[in-house]
CSV table of C-alpha atoms and ligand atoms in Angstrom, one decimal:
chain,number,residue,atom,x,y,z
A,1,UNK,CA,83.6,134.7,95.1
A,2,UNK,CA,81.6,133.5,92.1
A,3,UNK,CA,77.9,133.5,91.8
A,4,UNK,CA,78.4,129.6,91.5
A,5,UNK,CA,78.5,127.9,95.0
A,6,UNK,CA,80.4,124.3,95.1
A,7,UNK,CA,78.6,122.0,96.9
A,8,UNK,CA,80.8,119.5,98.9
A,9,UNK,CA,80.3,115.6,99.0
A,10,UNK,CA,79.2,114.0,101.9
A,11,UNK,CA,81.8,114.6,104.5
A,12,UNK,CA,83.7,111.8,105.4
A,13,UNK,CA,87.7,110.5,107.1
A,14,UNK,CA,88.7,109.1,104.1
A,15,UNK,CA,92.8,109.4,105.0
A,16,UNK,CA,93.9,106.1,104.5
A,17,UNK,CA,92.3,103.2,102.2
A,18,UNK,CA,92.8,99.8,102.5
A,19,UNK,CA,93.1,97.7,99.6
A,20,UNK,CA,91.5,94.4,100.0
A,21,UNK,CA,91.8,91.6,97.4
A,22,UNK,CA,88.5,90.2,96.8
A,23,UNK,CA,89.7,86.9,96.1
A,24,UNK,CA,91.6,86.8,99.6
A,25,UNK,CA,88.9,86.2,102.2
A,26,UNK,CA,91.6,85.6,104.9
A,27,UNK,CA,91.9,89.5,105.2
A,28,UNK,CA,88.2,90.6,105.2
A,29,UNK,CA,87.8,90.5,109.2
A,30,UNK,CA,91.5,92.2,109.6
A,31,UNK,CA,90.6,95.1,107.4
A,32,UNK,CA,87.0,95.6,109.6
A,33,UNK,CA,89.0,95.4,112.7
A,34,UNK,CA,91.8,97.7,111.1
A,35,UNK,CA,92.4,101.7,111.9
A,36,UNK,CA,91.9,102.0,108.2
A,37,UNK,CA,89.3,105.1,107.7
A,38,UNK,CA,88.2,103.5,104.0
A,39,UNK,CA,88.5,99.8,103.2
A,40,UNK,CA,88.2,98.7,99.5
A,41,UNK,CA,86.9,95.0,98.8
A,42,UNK,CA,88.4,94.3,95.3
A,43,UNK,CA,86.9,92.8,92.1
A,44,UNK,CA,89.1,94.3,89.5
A,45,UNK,CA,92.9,93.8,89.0
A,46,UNK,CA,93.6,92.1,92.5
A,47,UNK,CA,91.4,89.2,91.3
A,48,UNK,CA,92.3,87.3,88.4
A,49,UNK,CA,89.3,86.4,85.4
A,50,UNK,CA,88.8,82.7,86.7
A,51,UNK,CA,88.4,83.9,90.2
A,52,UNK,CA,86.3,87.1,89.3
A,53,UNK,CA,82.8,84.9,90.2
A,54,UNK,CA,84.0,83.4,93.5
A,55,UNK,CA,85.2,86.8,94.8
A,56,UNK,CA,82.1,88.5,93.7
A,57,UNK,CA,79.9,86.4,96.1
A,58,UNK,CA,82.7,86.2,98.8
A,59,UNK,CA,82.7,90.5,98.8
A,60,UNK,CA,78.5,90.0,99.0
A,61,UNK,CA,78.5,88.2,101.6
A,62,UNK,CA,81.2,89.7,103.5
A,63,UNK,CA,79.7,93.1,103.5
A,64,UNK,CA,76.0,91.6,105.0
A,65,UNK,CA,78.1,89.1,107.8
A,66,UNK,CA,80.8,91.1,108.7
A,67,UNK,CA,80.7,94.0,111.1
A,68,UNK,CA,82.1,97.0,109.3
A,69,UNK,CA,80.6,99.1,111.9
A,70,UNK,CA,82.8,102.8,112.0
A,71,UNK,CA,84.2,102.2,108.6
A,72,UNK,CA,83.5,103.2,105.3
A,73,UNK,CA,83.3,100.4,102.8
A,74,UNK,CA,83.6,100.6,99.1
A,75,UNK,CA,83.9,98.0,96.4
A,76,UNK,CA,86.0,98.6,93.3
A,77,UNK,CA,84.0,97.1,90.6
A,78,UNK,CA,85.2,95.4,87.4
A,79,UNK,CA,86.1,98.3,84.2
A,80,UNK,CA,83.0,99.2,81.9
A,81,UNK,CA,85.2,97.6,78.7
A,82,UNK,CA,85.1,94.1,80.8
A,83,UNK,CA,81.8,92.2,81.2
A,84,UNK,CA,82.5,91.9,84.6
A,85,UNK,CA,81.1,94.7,85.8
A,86,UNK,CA,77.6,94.7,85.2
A,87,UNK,CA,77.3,91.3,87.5
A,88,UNK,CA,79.5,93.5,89.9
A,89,UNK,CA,76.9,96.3,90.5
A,90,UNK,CA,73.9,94.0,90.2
A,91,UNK,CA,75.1,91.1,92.9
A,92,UNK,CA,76.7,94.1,95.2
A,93,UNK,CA,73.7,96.6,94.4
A,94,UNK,CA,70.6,94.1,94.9
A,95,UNK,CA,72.6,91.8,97.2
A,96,UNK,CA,74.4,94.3,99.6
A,97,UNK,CA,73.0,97.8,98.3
A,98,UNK,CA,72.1,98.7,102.7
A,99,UNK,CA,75.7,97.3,103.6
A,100,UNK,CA,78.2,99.2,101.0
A,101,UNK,CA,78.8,102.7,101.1
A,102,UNK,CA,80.9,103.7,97.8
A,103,UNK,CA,81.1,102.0,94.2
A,104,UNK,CA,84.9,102.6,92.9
A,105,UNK,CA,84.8,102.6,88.9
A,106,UNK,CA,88.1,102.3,87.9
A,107,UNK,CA,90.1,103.4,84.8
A,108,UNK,CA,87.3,106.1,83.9
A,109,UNK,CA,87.5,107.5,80.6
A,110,UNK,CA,84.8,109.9,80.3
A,111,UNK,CA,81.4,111.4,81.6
A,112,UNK,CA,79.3,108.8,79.8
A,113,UNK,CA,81.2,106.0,82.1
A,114,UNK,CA,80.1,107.2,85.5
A,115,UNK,CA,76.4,108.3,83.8
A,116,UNK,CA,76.2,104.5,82.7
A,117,UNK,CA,77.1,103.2,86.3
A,118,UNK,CA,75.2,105.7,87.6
A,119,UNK,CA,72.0,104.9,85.7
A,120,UNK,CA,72.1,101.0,86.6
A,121,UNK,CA,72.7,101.7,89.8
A,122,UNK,CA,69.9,104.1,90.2
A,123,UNK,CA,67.2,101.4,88.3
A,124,UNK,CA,68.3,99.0,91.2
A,125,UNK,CA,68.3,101.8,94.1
A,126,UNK,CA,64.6,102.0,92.9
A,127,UNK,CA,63.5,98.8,91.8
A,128,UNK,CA,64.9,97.4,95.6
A,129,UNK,CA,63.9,100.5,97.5
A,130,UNK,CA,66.9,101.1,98.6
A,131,UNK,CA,67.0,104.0,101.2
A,132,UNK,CA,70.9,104.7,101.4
A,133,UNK,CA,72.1,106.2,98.1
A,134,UNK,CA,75.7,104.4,97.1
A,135,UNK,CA,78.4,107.2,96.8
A,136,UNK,CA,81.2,106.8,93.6
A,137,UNK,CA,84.8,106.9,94.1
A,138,UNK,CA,86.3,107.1,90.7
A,139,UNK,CA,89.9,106.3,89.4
A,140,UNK,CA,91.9,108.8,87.0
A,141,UNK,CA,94.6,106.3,85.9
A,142,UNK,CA,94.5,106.6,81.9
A,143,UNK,CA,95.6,109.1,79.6
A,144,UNK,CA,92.0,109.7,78.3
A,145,UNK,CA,90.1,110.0,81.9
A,146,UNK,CA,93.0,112.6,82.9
A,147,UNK,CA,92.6,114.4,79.4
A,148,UNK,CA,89.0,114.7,80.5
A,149,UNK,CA,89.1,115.0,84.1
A,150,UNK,CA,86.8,118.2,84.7
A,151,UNK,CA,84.0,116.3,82.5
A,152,UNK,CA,84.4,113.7,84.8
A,153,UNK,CA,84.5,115.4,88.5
A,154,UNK,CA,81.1,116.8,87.1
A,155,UNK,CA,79.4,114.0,85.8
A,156,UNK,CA,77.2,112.4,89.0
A,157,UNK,CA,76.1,113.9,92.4
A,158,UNK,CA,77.2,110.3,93.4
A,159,UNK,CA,80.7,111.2,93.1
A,160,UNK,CA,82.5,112.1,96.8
A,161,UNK,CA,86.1,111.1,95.7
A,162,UNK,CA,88.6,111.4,92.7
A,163,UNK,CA,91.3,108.9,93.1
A,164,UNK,CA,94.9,109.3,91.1
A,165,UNK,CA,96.0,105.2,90.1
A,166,UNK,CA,99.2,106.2,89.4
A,167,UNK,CA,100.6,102.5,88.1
A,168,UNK,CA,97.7,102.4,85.3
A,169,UNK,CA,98.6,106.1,84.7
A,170,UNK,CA,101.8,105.2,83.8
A,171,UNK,CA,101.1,102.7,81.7
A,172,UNK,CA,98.7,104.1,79.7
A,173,UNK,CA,100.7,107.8,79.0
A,174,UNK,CA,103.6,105.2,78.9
A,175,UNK,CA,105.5,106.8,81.5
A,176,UNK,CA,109.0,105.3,82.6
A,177,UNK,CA,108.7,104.1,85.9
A,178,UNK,CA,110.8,102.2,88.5
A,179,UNK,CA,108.1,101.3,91.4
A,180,UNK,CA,104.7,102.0,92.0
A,181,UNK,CA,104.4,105.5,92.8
A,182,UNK,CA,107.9,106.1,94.0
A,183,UNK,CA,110.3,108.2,92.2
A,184,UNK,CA,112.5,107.8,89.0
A,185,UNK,CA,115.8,108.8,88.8
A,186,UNK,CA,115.7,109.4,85.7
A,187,UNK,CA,112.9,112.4,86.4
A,188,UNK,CA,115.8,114.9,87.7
A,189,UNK,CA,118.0,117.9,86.1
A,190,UNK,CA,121.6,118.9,86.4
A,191,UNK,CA,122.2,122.1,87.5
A,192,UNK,CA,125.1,124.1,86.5
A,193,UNK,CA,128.2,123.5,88.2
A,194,UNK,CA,129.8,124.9,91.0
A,195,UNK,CA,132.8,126.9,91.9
A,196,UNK,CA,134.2,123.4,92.5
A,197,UNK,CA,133.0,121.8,89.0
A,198,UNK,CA,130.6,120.2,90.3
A,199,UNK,CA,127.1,119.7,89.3
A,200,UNK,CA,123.7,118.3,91.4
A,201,UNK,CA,121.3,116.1,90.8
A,202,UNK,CA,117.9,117.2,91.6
A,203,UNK,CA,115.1,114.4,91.4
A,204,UNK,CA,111.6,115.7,90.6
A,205,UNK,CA,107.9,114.5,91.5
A,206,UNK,CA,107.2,113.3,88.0
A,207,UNK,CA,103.3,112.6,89.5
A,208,UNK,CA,103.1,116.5,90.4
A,209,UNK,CA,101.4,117.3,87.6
A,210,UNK,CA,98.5,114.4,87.6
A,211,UNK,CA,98.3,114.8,91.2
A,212,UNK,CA,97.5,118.6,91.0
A,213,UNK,CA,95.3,118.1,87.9
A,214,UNK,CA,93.3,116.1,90.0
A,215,UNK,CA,93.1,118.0,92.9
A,216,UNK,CA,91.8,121.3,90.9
A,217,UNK,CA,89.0,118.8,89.4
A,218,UNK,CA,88.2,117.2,92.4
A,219,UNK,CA,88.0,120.6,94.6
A,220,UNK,CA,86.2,122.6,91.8
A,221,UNK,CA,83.5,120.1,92.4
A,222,UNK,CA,83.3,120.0,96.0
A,223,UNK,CA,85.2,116.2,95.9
A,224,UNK,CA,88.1,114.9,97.7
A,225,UNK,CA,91.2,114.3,96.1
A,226,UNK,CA,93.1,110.7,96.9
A,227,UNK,CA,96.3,109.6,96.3
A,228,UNK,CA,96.6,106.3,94.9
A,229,UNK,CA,99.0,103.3,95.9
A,230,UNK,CA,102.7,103.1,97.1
A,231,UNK,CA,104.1,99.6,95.7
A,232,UNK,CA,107.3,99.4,98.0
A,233,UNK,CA,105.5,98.6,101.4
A,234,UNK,CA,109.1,97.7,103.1
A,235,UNK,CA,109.9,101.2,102.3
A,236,UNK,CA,108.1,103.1,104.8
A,237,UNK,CA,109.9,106.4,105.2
A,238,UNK,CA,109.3,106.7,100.8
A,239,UNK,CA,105.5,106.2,101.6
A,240,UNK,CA,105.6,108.6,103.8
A,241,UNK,CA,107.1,111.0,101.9
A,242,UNK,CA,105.0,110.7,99.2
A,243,UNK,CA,102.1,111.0,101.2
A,244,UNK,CA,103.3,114.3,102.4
A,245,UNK,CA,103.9,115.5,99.4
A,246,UNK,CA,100.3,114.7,97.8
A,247,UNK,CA,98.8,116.4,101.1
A,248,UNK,CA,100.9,119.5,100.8
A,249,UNK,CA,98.9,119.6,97.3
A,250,UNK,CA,96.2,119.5,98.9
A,251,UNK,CA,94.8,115.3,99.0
A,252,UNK,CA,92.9,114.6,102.1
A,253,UNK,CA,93.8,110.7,101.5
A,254,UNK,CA,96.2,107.6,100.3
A,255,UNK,CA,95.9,104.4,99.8
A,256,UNK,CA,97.3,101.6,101.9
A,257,UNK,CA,97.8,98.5,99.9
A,258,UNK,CA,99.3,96.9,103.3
A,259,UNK,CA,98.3,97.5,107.0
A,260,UNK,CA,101.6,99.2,107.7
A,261,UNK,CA,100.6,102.2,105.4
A,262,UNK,CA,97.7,102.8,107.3
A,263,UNK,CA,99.3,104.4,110.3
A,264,UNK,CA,101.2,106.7,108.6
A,265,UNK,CA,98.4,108.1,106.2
A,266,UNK,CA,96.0,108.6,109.6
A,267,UNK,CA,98.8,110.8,111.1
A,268,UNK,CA,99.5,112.4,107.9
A,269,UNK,CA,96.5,113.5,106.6
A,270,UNK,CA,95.3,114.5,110.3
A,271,UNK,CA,95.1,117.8,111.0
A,272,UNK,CA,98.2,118.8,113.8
A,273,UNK,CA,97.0,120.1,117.1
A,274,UNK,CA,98.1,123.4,116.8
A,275,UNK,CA,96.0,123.7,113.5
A,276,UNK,CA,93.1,122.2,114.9
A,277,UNK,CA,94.0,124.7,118.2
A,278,UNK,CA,94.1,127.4,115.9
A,279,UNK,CA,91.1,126.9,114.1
A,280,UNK,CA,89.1,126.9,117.3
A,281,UNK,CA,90.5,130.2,118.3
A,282,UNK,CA,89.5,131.7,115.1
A,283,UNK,CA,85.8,130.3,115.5
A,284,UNK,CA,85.4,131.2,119.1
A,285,UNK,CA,86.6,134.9,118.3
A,286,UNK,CA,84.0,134.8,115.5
A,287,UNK,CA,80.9,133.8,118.0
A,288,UNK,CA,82.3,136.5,120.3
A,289,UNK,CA,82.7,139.3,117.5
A,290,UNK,CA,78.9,138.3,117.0
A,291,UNK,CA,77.7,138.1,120.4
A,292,UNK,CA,78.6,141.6,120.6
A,293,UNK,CA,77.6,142.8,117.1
A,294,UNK,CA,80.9,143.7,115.6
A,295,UNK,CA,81.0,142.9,111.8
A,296,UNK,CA,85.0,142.2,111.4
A,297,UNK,CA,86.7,139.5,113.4
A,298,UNK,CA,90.0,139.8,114.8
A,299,UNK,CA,92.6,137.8,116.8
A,300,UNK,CA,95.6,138.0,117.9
A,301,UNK,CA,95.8,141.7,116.8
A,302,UNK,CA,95.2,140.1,113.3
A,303,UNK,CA,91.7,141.0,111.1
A,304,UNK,CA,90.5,137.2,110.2
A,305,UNK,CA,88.9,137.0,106.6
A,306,UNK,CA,85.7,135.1,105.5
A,307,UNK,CA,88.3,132.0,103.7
A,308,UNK,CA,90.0,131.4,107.2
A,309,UNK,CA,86.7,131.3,109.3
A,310,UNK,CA,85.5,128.5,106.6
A,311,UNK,CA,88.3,126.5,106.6
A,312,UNK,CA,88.9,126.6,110.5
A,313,UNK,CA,84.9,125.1,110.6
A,314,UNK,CA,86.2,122.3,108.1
A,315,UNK,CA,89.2,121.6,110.0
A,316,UNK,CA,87.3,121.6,113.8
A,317,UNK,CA,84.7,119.1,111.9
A,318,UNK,CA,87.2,116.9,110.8
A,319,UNK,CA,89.2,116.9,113.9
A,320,UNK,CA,86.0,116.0,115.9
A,321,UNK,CA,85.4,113.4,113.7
A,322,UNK,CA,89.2,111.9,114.2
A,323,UNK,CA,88.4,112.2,117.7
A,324,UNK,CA,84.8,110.3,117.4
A,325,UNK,CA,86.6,107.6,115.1
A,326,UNK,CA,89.8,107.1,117.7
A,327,UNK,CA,87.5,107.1,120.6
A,328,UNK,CA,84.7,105.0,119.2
B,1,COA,N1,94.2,93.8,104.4
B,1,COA,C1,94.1,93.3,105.7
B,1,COA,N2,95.1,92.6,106.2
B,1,COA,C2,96.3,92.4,105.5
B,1,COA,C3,96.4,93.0,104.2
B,1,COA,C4,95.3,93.7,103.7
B,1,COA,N3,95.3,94.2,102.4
B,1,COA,N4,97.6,92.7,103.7
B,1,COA,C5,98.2,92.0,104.7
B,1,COA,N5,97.4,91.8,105.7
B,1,COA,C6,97.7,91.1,107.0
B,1,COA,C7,98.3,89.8,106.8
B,1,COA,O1,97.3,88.8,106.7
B,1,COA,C8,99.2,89.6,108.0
B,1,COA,O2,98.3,89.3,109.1
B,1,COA,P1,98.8,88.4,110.3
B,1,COA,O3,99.8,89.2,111.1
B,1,COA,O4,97.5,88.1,111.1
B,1,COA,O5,99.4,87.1,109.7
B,1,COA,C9,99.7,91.0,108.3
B,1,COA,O6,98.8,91.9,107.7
B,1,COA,C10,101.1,91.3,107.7
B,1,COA,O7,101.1,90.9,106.4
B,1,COA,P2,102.4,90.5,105.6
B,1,COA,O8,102.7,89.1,105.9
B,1,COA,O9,103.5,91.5,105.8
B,1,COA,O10,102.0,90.6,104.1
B,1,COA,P3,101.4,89.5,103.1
B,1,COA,O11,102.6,88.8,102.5
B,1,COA,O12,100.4,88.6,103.9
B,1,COA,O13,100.7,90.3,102.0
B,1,COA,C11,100.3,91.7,100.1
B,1,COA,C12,101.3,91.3,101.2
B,1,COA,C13,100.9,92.9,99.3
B,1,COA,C14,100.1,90.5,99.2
B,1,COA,C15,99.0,92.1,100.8
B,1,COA,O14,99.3,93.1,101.6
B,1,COA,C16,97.9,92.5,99.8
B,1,COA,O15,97.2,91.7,99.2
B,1,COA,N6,97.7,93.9,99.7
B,1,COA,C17,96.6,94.4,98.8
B,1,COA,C18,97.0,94.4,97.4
B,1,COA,C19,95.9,95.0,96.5
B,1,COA,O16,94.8,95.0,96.9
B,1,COA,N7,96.2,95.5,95.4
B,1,COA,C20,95.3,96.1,94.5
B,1,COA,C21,95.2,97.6,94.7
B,1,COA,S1,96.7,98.4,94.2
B,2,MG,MG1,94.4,100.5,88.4
């Protein structure tokens, strides 16, 4: 291990995100009463320029009347090159500072972005006396925020999330792509061909490399990495695959951009039962190996290592939480 520990954000479920136009006050009491673990109240490319005002003090006073009781609410603020955003974090921050639990800066480009945010917000946290310090979710979706990603993960003990946008990623490395966050044909190889003379196609992930960029960053600095959207909401069986996919590299999260994703990233990014069954096995052998004074752990016949004992206390923290959050 290295002398240098990585401290982890504040724990929270953070599986599936609801996107919530800011302009569309319709949906604000179905996304508090949804099974969503995150909901996201909109200000930046959901809401068009002439309806940026409006939205902004529909979102305040959303997040003081509605009960969002259980969730974990965040508002995605307007980009730093706009001059939306600084009447974003001032109305949310002096308005709704008790009421809103993460600030999402999207398209992040550098350090000196989340240090700016991060300063203004501070100034109003002390200037209102704020008690409840506003966490950052923060959006990798350009060329230059991915080219300094590491600088980034770093820059604020705010930050609890990394978040890959995968349609502004695309256009901003000018990436072919079909539909938001699905595949390309286009991204496979032939192999050679067969005794029969024939040759396969073999589509690729052409987000694995973003995706796991983002995951090193975002665990190197004790953050959680989250998938961004899937466009094609009638095609549930290629969100689900994609949200497989960016949990077997390790995201703990996807977006949902309509309530029928949300289902399917709970289930997906829960731990299974056998894990979680597991898990417990390996701690309770651990308080037993100690109750009697014995240094190495074993179950099963099998020695258990230090890595295994820390990740089966993650897992049977989350789970309780899934259990507090489906109970509750
Ligand atoms: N939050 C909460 N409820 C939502 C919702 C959302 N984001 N999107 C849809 N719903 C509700 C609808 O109001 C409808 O409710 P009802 O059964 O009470 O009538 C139900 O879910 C089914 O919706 P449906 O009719 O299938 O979809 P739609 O045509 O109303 O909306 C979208 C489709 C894509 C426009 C809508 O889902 C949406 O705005 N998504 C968010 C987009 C976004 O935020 N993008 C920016 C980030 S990428
Ligand atoms: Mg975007």
């Amino acid at each position: 291990m290295s002398f240098q520990i990585v401290e982890q954000a504040t724990p929270r479920l953070q599986r599936s995100e609801l996107a919530v136009p800011g302009n569309q006050t319709h949906l604000f009491e179905k996304a508090a009463a949804s099974q969503a673990d995150v909901v996201f109240l909109d200000l930046e490319d959901s809401v068009a320029p002439q309806d940026k005002p409006k939205a902004r003090a529909d979102v305040v006073a959303a997040l003081n009347d509605i009960d969002w009781t259980g969730k974990c609410v965040t508002v995605r603020i307007n980009g730093l090159d706009t001059h939306f955003m600084y009447r974003d974090v001032i109305d949310v921050m002096e308005q709704a500072a008790g009421h809103v639990d993460m600030i999402m800066i999207p398209k992040v480009g550098t350090a000196a972005d989340v240090y700016a945010v991060d300063m203004l917000i501070t100034q109003i946290e002390m200037a209102k006396s704020v008690r409840k310090r506003v966490g950052f979710s923060l959006i990798i979706e350009t060329a230059l925020g991915m080219n300094n990603i590491s600088d980034i993960a770093s820059a604020s003990p705010r930050t609890e999330a990394l978040h890959f946008g995968v349609a502004d990623f695309a256009a901003s490395t000018k990436a072919q792509t079909t539909n938001i966050g699905g595949a390309n044909p286009d991204y496979a190889m032939l192999t050679d061909a067969g005794p029969d003379g024939r040759r396969e196609r073999h589509w690729g992930d052409m987000w694995h490399f973003a995706i796991a960029r983002m995951v090193v960053a975002a665990r190197a600095n004790g953050l959680r990495p989250i998938d961004g959207p899937f466009g094609d909401f009638s095609d549930s069986e290629g969100y689900r695959a994609t949200a497989r996919r960016a949990a077997a590299l390790g995201c703990e999260g996807k977006w949902a951009i309509h309530p029928s994703q949300i289902q399917p990233a709970n289930e997906i990014f829960s731990p299974s039962e056998a894990e979680v069954d597991k898990a417990r096995h390996i701690l309770h052998a651990l308080a037993e190996a100690q109750k009697e004074g014995r240094g190495a752990v074993s179950l099963d016949g099998r020695l258990i290592d230090l890595a295994s004992v820390r990740q089966a206390e993650v897992m049977v923290r989350k789970a309780e939480a899934i259990a507090r959050r489906e109970n509750g």
